[in-house]
Short mmCIF file of C-alpha atoms and ligand atoms in Angstrom, two decimals:
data_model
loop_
_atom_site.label_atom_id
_atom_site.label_comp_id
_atom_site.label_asym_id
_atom_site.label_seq_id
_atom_site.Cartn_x
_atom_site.Cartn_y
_atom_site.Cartn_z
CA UNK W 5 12.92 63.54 -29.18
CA UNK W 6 10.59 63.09 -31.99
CA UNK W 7 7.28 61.42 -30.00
CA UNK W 8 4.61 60.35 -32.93
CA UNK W 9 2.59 57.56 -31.44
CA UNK W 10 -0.72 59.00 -29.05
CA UNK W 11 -3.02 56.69 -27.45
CA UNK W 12 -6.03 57.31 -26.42
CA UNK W 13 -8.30 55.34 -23.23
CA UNK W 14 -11.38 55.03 -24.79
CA UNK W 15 -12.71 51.77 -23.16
CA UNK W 16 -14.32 53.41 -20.09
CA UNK W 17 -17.79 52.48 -18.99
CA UNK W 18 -19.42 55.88 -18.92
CA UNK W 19 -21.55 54.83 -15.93
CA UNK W 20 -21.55 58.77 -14.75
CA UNK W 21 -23.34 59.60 -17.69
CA UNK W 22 -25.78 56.90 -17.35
CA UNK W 23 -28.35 55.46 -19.80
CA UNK W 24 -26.38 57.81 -22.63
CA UNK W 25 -23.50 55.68 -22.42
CA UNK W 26 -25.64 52.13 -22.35
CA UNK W 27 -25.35 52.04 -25.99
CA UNK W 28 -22.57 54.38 -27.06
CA UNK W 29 -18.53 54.45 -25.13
CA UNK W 30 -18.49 57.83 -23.69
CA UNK W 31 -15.52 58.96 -26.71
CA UNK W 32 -18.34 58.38 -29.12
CA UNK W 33 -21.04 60.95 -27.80
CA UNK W 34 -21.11 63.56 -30.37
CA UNK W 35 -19.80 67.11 -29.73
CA UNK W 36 -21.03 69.04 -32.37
CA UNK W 37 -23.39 68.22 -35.10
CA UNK W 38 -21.32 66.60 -36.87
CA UNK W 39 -18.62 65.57 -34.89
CA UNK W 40 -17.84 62.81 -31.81
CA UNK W 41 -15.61 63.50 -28.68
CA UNK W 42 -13.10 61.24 -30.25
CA UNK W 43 -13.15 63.03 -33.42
CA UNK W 44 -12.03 66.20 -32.10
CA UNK W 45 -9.33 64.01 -29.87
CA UNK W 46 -7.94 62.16 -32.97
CA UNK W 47 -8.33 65.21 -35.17
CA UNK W 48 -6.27 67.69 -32.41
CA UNK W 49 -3.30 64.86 -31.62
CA UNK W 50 -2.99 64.45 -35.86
CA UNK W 51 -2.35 67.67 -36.34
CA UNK W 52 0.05 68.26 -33.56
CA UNK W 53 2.01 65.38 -35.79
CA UNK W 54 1.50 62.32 -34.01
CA UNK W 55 0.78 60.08 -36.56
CA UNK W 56 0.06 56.69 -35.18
CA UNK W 57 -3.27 56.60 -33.00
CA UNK W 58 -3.80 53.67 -30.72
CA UNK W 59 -7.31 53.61 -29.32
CA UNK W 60 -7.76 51.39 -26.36
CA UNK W 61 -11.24 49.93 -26.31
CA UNK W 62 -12.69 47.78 -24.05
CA UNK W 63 -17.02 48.82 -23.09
CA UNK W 64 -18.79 48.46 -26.35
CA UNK W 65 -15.19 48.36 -28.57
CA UNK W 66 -17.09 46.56 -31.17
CA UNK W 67 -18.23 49.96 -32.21
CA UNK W 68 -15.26 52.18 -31.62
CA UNK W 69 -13.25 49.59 -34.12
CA UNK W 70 -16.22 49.72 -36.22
CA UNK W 71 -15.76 53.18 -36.55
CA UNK W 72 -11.79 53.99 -36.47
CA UNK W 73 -9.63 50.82 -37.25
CA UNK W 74 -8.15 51.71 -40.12
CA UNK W 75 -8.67 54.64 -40.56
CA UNK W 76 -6.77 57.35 -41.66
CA UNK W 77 -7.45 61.21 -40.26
CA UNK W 78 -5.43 64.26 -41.40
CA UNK W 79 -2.08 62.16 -42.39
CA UNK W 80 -2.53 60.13 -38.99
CA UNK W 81 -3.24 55.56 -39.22
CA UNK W 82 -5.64 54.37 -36.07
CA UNK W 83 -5.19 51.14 -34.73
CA UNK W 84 -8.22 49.76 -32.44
CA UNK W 85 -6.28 47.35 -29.79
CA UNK W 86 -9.57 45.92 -27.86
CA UNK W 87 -9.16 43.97 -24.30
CA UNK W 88 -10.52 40.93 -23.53
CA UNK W 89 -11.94 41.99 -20.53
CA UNK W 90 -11.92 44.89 -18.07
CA UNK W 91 -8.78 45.11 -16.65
CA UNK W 92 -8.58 48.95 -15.53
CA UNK W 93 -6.47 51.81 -17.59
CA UNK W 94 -3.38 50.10 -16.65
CA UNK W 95 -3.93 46.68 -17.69
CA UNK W 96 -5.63 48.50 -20.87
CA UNK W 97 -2.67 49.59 -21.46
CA UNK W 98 -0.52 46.87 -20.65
CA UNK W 99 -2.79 45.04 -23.42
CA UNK W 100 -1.10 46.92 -26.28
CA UNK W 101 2.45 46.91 -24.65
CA UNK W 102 3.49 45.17 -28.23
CA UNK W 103 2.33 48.14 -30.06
CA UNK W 104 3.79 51.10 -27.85
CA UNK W 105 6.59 53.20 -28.91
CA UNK W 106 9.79 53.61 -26.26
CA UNK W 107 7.92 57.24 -25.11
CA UNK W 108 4.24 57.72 -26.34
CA UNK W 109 1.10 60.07 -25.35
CA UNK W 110 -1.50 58.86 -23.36
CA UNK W 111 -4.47 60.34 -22.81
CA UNK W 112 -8.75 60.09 -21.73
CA UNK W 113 -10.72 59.71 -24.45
CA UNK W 114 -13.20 61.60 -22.35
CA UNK W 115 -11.75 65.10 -21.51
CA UNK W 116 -10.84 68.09 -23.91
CA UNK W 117 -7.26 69.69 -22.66
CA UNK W 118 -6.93 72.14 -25.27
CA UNK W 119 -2.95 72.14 -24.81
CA UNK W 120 0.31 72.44 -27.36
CA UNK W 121 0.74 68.65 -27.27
CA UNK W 122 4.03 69.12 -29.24
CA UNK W 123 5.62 71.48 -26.58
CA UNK W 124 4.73 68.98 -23.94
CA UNK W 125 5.97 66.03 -25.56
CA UNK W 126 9.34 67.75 -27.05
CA UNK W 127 11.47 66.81 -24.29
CA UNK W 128 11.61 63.65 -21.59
CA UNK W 129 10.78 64.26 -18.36
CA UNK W 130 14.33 65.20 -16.37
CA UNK W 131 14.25 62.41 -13.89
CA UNK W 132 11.60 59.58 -14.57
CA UNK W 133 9.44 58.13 -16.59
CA UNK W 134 6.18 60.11 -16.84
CA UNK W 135 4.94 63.86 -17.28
CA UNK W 136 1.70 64.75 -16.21
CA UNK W 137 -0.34 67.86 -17.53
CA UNK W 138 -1.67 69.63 -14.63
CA UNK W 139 -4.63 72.07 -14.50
CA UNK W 140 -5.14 74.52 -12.19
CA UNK W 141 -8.59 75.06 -11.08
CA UNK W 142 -10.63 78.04 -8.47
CA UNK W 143 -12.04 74.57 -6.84
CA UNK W 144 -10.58 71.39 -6.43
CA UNK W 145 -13.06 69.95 -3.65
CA UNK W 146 -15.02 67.79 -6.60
CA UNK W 147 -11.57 66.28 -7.70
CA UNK W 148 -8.70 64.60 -6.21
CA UNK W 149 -5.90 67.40 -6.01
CA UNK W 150 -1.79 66.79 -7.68
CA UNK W 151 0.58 68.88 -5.05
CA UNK W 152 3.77 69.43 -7.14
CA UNK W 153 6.82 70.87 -6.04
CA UNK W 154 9.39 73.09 -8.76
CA UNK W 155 8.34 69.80 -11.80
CA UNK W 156 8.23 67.26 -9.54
CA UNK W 157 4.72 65.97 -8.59
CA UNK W 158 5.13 65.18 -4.88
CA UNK W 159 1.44 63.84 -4.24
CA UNK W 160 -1.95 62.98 -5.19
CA UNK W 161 -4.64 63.75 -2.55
CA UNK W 162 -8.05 61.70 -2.87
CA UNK W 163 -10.96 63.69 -3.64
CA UNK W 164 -12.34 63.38 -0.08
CA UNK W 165 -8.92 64.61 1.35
CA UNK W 166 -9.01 67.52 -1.12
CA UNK W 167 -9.64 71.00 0.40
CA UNK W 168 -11.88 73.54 -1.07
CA UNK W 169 -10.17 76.11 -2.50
CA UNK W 170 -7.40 76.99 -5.74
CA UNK W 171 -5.39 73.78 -6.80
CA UNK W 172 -4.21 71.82 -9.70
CA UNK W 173 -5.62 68.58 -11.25
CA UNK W 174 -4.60 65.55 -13.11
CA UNK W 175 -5.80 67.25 -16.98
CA UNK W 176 -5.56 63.56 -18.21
CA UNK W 177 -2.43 64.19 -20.64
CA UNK W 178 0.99 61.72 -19.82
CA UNK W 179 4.15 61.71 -21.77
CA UNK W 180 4.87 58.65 -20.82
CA UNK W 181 8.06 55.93 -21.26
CA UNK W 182 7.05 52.18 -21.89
CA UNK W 183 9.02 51.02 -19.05
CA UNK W 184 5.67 52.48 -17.36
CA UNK W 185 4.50 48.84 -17.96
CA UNK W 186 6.98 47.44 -15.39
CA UNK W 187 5.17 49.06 -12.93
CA UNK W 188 1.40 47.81 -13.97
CA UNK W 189 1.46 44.44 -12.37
CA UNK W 190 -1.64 43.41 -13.78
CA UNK W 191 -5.39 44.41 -14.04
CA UNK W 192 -5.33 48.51 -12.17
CA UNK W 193 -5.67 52.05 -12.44
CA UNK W 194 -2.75 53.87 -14.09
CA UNK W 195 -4.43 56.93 -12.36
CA UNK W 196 -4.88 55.39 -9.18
CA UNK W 197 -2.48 53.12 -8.63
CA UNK W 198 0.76 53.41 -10.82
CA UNK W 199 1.11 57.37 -10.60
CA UNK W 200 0.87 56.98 -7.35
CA UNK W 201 3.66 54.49 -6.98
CA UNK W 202 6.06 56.21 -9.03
CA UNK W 203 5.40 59.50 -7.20
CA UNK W 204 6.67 57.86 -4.04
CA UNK W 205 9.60 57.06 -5.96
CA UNK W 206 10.23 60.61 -7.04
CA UNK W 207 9.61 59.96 -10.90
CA UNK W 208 6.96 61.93 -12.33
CA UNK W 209 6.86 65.37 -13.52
CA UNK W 210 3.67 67.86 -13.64
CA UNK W 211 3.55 70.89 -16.26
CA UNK W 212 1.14 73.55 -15.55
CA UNK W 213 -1.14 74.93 -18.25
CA UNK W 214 -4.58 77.18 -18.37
CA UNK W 215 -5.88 76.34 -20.99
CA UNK W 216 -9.60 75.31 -21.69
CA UNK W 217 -10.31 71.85 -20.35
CA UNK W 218 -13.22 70.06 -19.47
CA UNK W 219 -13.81 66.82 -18.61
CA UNK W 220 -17.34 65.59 -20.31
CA UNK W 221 -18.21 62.35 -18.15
CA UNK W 222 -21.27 64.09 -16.15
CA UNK W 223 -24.14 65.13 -18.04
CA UNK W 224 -23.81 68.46 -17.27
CA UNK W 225 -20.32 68.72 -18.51
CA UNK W 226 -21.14 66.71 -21.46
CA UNK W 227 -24.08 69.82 -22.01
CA UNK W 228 -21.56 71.99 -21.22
CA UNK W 229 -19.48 70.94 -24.20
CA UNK W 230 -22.20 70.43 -26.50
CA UNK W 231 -22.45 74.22 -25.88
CA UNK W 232 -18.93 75.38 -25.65
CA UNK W 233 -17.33 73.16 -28.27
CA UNK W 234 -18.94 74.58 -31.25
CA UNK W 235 -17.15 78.02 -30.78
CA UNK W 236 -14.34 76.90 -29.56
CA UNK W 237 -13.74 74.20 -32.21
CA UNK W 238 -13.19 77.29 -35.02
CA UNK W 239 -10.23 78.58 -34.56
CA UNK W 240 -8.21 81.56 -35.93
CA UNK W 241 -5.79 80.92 -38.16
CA UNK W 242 -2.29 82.84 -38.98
CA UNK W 243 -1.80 82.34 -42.54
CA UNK W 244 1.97 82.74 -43.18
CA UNK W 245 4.00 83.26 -46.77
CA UNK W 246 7.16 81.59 -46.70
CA UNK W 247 10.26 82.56 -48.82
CA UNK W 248 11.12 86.15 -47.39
CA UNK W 249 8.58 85.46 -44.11
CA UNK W 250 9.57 82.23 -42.80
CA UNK W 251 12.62 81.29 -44.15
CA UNK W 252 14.92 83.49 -45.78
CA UNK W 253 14.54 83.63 -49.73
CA UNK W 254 17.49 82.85 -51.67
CA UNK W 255 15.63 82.75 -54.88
CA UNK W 256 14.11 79.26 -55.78
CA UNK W 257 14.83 78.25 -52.36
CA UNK W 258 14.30 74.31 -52.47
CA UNK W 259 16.96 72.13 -51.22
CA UNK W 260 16.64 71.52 -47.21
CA UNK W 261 20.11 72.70 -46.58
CA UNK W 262 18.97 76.01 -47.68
CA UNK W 263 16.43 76.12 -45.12
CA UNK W 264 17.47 78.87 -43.13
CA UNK W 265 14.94 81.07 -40.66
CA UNK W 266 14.57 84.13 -40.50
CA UNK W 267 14.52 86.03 -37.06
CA UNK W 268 12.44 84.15 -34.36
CA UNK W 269 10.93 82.34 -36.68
CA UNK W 270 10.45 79.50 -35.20
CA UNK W 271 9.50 81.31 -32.47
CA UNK W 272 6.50 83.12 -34.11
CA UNK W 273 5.17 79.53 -34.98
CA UNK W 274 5.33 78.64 -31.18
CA UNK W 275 3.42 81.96 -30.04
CA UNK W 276 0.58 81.01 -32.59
CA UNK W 277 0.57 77.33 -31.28
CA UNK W 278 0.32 78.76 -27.95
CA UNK W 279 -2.38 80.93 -29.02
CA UNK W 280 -4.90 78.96 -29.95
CA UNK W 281 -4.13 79.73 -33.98
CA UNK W 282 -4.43 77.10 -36.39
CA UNK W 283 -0.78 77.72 -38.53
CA UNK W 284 -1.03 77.34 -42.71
CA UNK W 285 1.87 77.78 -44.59
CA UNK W 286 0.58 79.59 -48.50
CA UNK W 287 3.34 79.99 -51.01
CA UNK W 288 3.72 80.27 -54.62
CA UNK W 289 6.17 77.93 -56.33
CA UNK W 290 7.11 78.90 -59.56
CA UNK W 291 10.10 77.13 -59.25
CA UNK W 292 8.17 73.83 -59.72
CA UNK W 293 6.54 75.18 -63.00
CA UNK W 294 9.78 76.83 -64.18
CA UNK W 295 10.83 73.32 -64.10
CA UNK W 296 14.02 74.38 -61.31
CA UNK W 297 12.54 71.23 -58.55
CA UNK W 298 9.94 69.48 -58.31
CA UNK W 299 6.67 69.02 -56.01
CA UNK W 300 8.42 66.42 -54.05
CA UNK W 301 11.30 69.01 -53.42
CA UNK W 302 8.79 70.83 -52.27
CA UNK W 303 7.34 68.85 -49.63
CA UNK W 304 10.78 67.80 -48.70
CA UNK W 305 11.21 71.12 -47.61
CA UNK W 306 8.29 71.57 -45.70
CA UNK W 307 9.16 68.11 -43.77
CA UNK W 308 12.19 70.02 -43.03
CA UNK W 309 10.67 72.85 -41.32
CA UNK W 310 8.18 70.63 -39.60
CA UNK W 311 11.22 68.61 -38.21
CA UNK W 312 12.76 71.81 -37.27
CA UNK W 313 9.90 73.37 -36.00
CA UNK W 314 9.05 69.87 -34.04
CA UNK W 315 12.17 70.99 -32.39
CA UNK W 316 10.86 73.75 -30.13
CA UNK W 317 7.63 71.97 -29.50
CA UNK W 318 6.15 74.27 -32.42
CA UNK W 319 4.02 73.28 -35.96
CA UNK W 320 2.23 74.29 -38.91
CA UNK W 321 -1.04 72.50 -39.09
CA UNK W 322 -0.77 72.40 -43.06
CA UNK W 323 1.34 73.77 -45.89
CA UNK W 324 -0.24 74.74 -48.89
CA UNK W 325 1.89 75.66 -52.30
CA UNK W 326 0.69 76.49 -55.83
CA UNK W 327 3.41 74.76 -58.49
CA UNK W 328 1.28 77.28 -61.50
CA UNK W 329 2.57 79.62 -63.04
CA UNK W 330 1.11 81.35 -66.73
CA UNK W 331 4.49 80.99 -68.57
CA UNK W 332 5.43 77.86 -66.97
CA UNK W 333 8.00 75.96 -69.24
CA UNK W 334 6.42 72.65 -67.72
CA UNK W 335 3.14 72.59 -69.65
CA UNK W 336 0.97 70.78 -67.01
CA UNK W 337 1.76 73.70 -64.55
CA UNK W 338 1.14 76.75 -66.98
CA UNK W 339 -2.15 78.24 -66.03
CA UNK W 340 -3.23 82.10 -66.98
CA UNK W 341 -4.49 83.00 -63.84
CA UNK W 342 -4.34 80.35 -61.16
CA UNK W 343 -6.78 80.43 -58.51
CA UNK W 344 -4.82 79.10 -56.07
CA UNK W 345 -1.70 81.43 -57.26
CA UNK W 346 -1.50 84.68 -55.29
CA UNK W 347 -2.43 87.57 -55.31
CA UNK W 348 -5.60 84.51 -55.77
CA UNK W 349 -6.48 83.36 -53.19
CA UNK W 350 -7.24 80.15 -53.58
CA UNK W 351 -4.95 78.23 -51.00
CA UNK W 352 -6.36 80.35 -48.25
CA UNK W 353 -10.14 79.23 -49.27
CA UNK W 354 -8.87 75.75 -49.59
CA UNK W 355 -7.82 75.80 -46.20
CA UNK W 356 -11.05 77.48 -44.98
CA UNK W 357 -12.93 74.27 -46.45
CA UNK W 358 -10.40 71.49 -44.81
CA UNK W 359 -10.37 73.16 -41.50
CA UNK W 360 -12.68 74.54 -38.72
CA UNK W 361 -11.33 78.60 -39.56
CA UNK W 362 -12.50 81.65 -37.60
CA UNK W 363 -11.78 84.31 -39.92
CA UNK W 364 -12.49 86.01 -36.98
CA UNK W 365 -9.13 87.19 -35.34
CA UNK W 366 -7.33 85.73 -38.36
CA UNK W 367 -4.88 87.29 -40.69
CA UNK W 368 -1.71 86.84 -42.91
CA UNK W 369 1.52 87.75 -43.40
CA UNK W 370 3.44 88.16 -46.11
CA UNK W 371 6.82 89.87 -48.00
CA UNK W 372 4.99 91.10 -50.77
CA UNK W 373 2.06 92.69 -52.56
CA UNK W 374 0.89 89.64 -53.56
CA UNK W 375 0.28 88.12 -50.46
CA UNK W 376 -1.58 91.46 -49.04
CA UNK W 377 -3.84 91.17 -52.02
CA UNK W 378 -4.30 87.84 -51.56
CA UNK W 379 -5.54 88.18 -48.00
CA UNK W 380 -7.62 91.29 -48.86
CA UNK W 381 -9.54 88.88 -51.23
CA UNK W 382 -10.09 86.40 -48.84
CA UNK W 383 -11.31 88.84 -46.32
CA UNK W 384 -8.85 89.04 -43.77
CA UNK W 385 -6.31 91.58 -43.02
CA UNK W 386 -2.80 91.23 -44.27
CA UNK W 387 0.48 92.17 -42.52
CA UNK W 388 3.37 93.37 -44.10
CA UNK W 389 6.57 91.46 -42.68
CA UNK W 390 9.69 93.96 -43.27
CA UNK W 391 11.99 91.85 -42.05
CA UNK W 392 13.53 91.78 -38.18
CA UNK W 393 11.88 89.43 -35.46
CA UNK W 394 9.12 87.74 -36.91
CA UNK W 395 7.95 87.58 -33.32
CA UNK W 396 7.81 90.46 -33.00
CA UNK W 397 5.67 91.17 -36.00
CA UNK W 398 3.34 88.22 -34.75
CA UNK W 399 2.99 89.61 -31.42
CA UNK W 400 1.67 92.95 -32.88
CA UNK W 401 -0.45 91.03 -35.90
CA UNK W 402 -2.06 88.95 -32.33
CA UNK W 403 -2.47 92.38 -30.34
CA UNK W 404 -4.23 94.02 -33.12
CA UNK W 405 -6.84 91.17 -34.71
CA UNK W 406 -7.20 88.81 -31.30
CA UNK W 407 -10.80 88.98 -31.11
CA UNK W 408 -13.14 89.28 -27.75
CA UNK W 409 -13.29 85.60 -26.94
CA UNK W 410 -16.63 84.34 -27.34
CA UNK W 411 -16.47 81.79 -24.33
CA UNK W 412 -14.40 82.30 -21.58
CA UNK W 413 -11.31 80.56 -22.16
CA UNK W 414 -10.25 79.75 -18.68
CA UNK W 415 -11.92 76.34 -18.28
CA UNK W 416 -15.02 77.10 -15.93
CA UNK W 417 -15.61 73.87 -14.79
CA UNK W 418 -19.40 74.26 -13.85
CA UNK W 419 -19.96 71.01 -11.79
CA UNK W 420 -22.93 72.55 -9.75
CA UNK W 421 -24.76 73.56 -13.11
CA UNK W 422 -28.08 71.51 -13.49
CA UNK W 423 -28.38 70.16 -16.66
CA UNK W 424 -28.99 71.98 -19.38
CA UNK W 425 -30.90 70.74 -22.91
CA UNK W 426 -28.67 69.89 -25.40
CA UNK W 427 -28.74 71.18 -28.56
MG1 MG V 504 7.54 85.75 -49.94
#
């Protein structure tokens, strides 16, 4: 199940955060200096592949269409469906049923779940119509609390019902199937009222995950991630070589039907996903200047692997290839020295300046001398791959560069914080 469309609530009123959010929806509030809460949201569900973004506006929606209808971010189109008037998350939703796809993402447009959205979207829910991402937190007494049995969510407890102690929370991430809608009777709260109702009826399913989350409607959270965000936004990133890494290398290897993995391949992507790693494909194709396919072939391919990839809940964040070569017989593809060509390393620095890189804890790996060299260059190490389970080889490249973590990654969710200056 191929799930491409996320949308995102964005038409909240903010009134937590108070005169901040007078002027400004609460997905607006930047982040980071130069990026907005919805940014980062857009940015994150683009690059997990879903490609159409509905944003549901309704507080100030003038300026979230202003800013995003549209657009285009990272391969993804944003469409800015505004309500009339205030009719809850449900009838916010219900608003846009025209535009939703038969199973879509929804999601806050005012929390950061830092989760593999393509792993929890890959398959439908067993039984039902909705999966819930579930967080599991030292303290749920500030939050309502989601009781969930094997998958099956078997209850939400109101905040005031909640005890104090270890428990899991709504993380504001659904896979959910349209046919949600006949269950919003008009203006309510999907979180309040419609979970709820299908719980009762046995349909929705919770996945676990620990990874960082915070919701940024208080002003101390929204300090908190003014604080947090910045290192947290730069990620690592596994640079990977493809013919002889990836995919086994036939020579020229072009056509999709020659796409075949190597060992765990697939795999390896996943483990990088689920680490936190931004994924960039780098290879050379000389083929293209030899003249043998062409760059179309070549992102043909790469479609393929995404598909295939897409699969197992897995992805590459970009592909990057160099058609040069110095005696190319196509002429606009002969070049002496190619920076982008490796041992150059040009496609690695390109993807340094499109995307928020750590080069700290990153690293490459490659078949061949070229691609060490090329990684040497850029100034990160470079593993050899030598063939078996690629996993395998991942697993030890993640053991031996994973970096101290500069923020703890477990969400702390530090409600009793006072305020702290931004900035
Ligand atoms: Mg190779």
């Amino acid at each position: 199940m191929a799930v491409r469309q996320a949308v995102f609530l964005v038409g909240g009123k903010g009134t937590r955060l108070g005169a901040l959010t007078a002027t400004t929806p609460k997905p607006l509030l930047p982040i980071a200096p130069d990026m907005l809460v919805l940014d980062l949201l857009i940015e994150n569900a683009a690059r997990h592949g879903f490609t159409d973004i509905v944003l549901l506006a309704g507080h100030l929606g003038d300026r979230v269409e202003l800013l995003y209808h549209g657009r285009r971010i990272r391969g993804a189109t944003i469409r800015v469906v505004r309500e009339p008037e205030p009719a809850g998350t449900g009838g916010a939703l219900r608003h846009a049923a025209e535009l939703l796809d038969p199973w879509f993402l929804l999601a806050n447009g005012d929390s950061w779940f830092d989760i593999n959205l393509c792993a929890f979207a890959v398959a439908p829910p067993r039984n039902g119509l909705a999966r819930i991402a579930l967080r599991r937190i030292d303290d749920c007494a500030r939050y309502g609390s989601v009781e969930l049995h094997g998958k099956r969510i078997t209850a939400f407890v109101e905040k005031k019902a909640t005890a104090a102690g270890p428990g899991l929370i709504n993380g504001g991430i659904y896979l959910l199937n349209r046919a949600v809608l006949d269950h919003v009777p008009g203006p309510c709260s999907i979180e309040r009222d419609v979970f709820p109702a299908l719980v009762r009826r046995g349909g929705v399913e919770g996945q676990v995950f620990d990874n960082y989350f915070l919701d940024i409607g208080l002003p101390e959270t929204l300090a908190q991630g003014r604080r947090e965000f910045p290192a947290l936004l730069a990620r690592p990133a596994a640079f990977l070589d493809r013919d002889g890494v990836l995919n086994i290398d036939r020579g020229y290897t072009y056509r999709p039907e020659q796409l075949y993995w190597t060992e765990d391949a697939r795999e390896a992507v996943l483990a990088l996903n689920e680490a936190g790693y931004l994924v960039f494909v780098v290879t050379n194709q000389a083929g293209v200047a030899h003249g043998f396919y062409h760059e179309a072939d070549v992102h043909a391919f790469h479609a393929r692997m995404q598909a295939e990839l897409a699969d197992i809940g897995a992805h590459v964040d970009a592909f990057y290839h160099c058609p040069f070569h110095p005696d190319a017989t196509v002429r606009r593809y002969r070049h002496p020295s190619h920076p982008d060509r490796k041992p150059n390393p040009g496609m690695l620095l390109k993807a340094r300046r499109e995307w928020r890189v750590s080069d700290r804890g990153s690293f490459l790996i490659g078949d061949r001398e070229s691609d060490i060299e090329a990684a040497i260059r850029a100034g990160i190490p470079g593993l050899r791959y030598e063939g078996g389970s690629l996993l395998a080889t991942v697993r030890q490249a993640l053991a031996a560069v994973r970096p101290a973590p500069s923020v703890p990654p477990p969400a702390p969710i530090l409600l009793d914080t006072p305020a702290m200056q931004a900035g």
